[in-house]
GROMACS .gro file of C-alpha atoms in nm:
model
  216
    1UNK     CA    1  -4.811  -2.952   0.683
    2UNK     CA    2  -5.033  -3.226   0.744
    3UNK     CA    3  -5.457  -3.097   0.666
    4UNK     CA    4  -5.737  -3.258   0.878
    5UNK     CA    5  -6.049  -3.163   0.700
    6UNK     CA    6  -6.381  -3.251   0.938
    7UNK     CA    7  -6.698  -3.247   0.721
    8UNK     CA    8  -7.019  -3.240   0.864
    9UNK     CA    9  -7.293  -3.444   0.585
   10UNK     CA   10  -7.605  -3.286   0.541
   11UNK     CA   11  -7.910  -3.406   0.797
   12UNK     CA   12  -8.223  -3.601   0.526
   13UNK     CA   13  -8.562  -3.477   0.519
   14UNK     CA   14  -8.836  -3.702   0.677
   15UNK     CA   15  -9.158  -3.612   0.883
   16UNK     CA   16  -9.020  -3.851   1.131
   17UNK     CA   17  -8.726  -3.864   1.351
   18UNK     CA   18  -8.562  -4.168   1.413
   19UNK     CA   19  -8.542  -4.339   1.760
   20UNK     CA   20  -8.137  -4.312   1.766
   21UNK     CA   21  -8.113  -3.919   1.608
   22UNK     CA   22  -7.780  -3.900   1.564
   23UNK     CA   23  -7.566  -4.211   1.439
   24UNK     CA   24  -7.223  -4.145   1.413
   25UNK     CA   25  -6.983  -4.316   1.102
   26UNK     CA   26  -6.641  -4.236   1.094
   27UNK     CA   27  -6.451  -4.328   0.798
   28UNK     CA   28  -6.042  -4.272   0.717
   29UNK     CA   29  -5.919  -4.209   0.430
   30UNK     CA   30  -5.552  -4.124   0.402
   31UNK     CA   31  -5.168  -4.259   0.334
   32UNK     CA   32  -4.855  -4.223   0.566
   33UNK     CA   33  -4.777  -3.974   0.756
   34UNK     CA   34  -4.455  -3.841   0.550
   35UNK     CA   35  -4.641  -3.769   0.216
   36UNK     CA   36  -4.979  -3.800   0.263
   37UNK     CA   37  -5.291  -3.588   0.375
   38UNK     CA   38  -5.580  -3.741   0.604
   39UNK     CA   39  -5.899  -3.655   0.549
   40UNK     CA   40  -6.149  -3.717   0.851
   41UNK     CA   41  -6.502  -3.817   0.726
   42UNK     CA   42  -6.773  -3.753   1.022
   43UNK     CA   43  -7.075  -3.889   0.896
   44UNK     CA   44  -7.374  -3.822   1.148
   45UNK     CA   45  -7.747  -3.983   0.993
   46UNK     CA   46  -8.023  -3.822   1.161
   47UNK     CA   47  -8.368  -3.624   0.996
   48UNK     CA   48  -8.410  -3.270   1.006
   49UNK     CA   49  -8.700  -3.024   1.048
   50UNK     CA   50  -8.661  -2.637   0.998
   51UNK     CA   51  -8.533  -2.586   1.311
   52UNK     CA   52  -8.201  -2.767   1.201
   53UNK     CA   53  -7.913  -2.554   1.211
   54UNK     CA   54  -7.710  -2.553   0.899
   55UNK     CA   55  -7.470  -2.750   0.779
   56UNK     CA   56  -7.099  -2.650   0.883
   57UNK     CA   57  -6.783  -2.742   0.750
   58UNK     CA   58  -6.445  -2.666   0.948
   59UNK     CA   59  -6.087  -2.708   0.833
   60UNK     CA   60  -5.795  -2.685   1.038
   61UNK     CA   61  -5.456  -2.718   0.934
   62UNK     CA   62  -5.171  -2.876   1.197
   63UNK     CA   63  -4.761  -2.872   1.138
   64UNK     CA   64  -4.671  -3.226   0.975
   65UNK     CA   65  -4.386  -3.461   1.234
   66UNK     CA   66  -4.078  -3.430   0.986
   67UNK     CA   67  -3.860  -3.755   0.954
   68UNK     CA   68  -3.505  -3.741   1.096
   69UNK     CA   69  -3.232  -3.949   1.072
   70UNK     CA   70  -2.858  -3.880   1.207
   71UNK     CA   71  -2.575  -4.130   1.203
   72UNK     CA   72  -2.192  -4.038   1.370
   73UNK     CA   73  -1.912  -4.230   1.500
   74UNK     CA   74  -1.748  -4.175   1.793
   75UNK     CA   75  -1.443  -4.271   2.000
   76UNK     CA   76  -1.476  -4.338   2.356
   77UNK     CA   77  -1.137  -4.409   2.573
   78UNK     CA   78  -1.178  -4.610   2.816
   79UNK     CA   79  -0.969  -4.510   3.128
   80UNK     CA   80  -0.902  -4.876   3.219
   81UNK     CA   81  -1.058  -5.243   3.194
   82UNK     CA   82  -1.384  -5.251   3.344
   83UNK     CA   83  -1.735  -5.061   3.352
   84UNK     CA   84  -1.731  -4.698   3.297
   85UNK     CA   85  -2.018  -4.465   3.196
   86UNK     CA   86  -2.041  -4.293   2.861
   87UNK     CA   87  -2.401  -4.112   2.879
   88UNK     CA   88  -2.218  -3.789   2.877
   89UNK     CA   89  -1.984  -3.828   2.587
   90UNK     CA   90  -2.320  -3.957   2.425
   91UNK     CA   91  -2.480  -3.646   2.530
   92UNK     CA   92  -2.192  -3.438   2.436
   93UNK     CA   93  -2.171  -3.579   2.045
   94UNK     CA   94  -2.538  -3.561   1.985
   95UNK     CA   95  -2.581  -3.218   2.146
   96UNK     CA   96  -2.710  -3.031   1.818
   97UNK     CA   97  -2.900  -3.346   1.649
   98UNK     CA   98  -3.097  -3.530   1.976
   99UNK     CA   99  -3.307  -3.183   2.031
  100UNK     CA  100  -3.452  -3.159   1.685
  101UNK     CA  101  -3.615  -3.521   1.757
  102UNK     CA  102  -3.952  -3.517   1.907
  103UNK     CA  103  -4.058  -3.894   1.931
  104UNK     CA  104  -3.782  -4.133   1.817
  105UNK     CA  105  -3.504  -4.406   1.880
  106UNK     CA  106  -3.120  -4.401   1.912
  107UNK     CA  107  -2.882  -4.682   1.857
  108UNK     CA  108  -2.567  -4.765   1.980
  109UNK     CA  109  -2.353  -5.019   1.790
  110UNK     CA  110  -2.010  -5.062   1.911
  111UNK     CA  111  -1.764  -5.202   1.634
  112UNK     CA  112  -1.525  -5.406   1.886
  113UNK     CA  113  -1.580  -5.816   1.993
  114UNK     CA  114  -1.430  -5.756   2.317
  115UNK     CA  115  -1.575  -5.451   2.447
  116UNK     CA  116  -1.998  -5.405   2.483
  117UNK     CA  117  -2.262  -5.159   2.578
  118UNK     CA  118  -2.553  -5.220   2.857
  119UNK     CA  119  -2.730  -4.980   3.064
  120UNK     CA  120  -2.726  -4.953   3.410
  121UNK     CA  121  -2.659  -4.750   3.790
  122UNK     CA  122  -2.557  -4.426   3.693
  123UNK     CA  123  -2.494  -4.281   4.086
  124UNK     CA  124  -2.304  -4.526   4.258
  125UNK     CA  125  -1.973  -4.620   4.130
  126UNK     CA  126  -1.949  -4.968   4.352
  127UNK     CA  127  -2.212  -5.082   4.102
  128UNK     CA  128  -1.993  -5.072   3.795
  129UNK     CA  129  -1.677  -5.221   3.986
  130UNK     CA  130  -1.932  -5.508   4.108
  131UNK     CA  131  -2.044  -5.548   3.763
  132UNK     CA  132  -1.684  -5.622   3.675
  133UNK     CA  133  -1.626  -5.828   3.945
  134UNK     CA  134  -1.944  -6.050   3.855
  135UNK     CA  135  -1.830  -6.096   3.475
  136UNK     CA  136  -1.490  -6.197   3.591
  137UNK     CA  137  -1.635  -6.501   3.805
  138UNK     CA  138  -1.841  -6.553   3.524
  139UNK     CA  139  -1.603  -6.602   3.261
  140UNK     CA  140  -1.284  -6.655   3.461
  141UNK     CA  141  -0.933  -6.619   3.310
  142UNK     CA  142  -0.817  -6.960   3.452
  143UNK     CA  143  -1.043  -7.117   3.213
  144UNK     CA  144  -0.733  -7.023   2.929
  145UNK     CA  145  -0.523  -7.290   3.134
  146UNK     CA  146  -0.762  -7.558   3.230
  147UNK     CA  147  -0.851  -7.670   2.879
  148UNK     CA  148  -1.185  -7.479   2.839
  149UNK     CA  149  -1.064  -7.233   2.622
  150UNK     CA  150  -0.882  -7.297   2.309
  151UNK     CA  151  -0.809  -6.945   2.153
  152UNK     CA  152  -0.548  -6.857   2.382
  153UNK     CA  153  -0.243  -6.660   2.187
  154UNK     CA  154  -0.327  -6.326   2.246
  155UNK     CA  155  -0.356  -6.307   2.598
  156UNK     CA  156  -0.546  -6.425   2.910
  157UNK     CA  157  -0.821  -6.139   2.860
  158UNK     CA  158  -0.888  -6.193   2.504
  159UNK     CA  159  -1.057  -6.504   2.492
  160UNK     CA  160  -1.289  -6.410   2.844
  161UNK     CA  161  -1.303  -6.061   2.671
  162UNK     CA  162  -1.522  -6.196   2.385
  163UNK     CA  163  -1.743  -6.416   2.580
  164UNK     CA  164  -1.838  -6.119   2.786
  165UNK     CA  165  -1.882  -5.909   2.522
  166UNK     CA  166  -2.130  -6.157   2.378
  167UNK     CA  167  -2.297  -6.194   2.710
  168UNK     CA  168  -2.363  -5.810   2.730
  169UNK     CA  169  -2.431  -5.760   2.396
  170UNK     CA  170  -2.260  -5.482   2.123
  171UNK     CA  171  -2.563  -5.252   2.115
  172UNK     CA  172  -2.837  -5.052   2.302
  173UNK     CA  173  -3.196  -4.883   2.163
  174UNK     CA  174  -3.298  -4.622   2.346
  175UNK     CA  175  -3.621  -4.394   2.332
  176UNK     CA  176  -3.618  -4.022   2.247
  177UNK     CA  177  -3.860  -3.817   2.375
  178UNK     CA  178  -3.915  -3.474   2.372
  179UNK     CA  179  -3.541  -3.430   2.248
  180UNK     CA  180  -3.418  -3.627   2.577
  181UNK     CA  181  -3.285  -3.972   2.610
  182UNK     CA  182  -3.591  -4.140   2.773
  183UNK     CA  183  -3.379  -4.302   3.002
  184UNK     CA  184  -3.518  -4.393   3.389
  185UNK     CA  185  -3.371  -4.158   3.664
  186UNK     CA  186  -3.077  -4.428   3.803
  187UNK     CA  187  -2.982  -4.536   3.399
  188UNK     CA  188  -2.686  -4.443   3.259
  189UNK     CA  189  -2.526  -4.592   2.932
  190UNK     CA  190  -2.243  -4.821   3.032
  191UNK     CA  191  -1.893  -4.901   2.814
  192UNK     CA  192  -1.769  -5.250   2.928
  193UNK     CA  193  -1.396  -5.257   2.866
  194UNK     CA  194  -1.302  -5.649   2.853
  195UNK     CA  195  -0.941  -5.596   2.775
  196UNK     CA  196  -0.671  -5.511   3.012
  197UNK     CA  197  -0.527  -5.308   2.649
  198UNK     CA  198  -0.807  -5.256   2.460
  199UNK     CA  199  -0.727  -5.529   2.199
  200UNK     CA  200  -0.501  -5.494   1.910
  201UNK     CA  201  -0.506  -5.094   1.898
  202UNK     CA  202  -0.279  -5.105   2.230
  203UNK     CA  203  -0.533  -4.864   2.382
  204UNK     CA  204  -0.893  -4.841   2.514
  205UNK     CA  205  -1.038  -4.660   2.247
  206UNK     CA  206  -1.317  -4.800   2.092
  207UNK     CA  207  -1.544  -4.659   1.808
  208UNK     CA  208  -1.924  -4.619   1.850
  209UNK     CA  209  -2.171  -4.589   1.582
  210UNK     CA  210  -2.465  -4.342   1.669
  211UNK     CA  211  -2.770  -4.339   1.488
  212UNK     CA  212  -3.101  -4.136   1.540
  213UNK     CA  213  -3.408  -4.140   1.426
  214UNK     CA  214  -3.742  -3.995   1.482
  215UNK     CA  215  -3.983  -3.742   1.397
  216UNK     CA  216  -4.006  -3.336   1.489
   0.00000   0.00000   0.00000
């Protein structure tokens, strides 16, 4: 538990009042959150006369945020090349871990250089078909037989595969709150598949690195 001690400071004597009675001075003293107490100073300066009530001092004692961290790996199968959404089988893995965090992040790393994560429409599946559409006029195939590309042995979608995996990136951070994702109402988490056989495993099964952390 964390202790927040407020201290009221005694009023001085004087015959006089001042023409500000009450000047507040607040000063911290304390150390992180994790090991450390704060203690709340509340200095208020004024004079006094008999009619002063006395001096008060309350205490009152709050839960401390515990740290938490959680890391698993995953393996997500893509059905096919293309854009397919994964917020469930996120959901699904992190079912007992992502409640315990009150106010956090989670990462996604995805240990493949031809596959990537984004985040995007989760309704609408025209959105991740035109998303695959757009990368493929991006970073067309012909480019392995016009001289562009020069790492061409393992196949026409290998060498486009990697450029669009760089393009899209290998990772995501995403908020927790309240033991939620804190993602927007149309976001879902998106696996791009950029292989027409998921690389050298002969599949579409790529591995996922999960990590949360946060506070509860």
């Amino acid at each position: 538990t964390t202790t927040t001690t407020t201290t009221t400071l005694a009023f001085t004597s004087s015959s006089t009042r001042s023409s500000h009675p009450l000047s507040p001075t607040f000063v911290v003293i304390g150390g992180s959150c994790s090991s450390s107490s704060i203690l709340i100073i509340s200095s208020l300066s004024s004079t006094s006369s008999a009619d002063d009530p006395p001096t008060t001092t309350t205490t009152t004692t709050t839960p401390m945020m515990t740290p938490r961290w959680y890391q698993k790996e995953i393996t997500v199968t893509a059905p096919s090349r293309g854009c397919h959404l994964i917020t469930k089988d996120f959901q699904k893995a992190m079912k007992d871990e992502l409640p315990t965090i009150q106010i956090g992040m989670a990462n996604l790393f995805i240990q493949h250089t031809s596959a990537s994560l984004t985040i995007n429409e989760n309704a609408d599946p025209d959105v991740r078909r035109d998303m695959e559409e757009a990368l493929n006029k991006i970073v067309p195939a012909s480019w392995n037989h016009d001289g562009t590309f020069h790492h061409t042995m393992e196949g026409d979608d290998d060498m486009p595969g990697h450029v669009k995996a760089s393009l899209m990136g290998p990772s995501l951070n995403i908020p927790i709150r309240n033991g939620r994702l804190a993602l927007g109402t149309w976001q879902g988490i998106y696996l791009n598949e950029h292989r027409d056989q998921g690389g050298w495993g002969g599949g579409h099964s790529r591995r996922i690195i999960i990590t949360l952390q946060g506070q509860s």
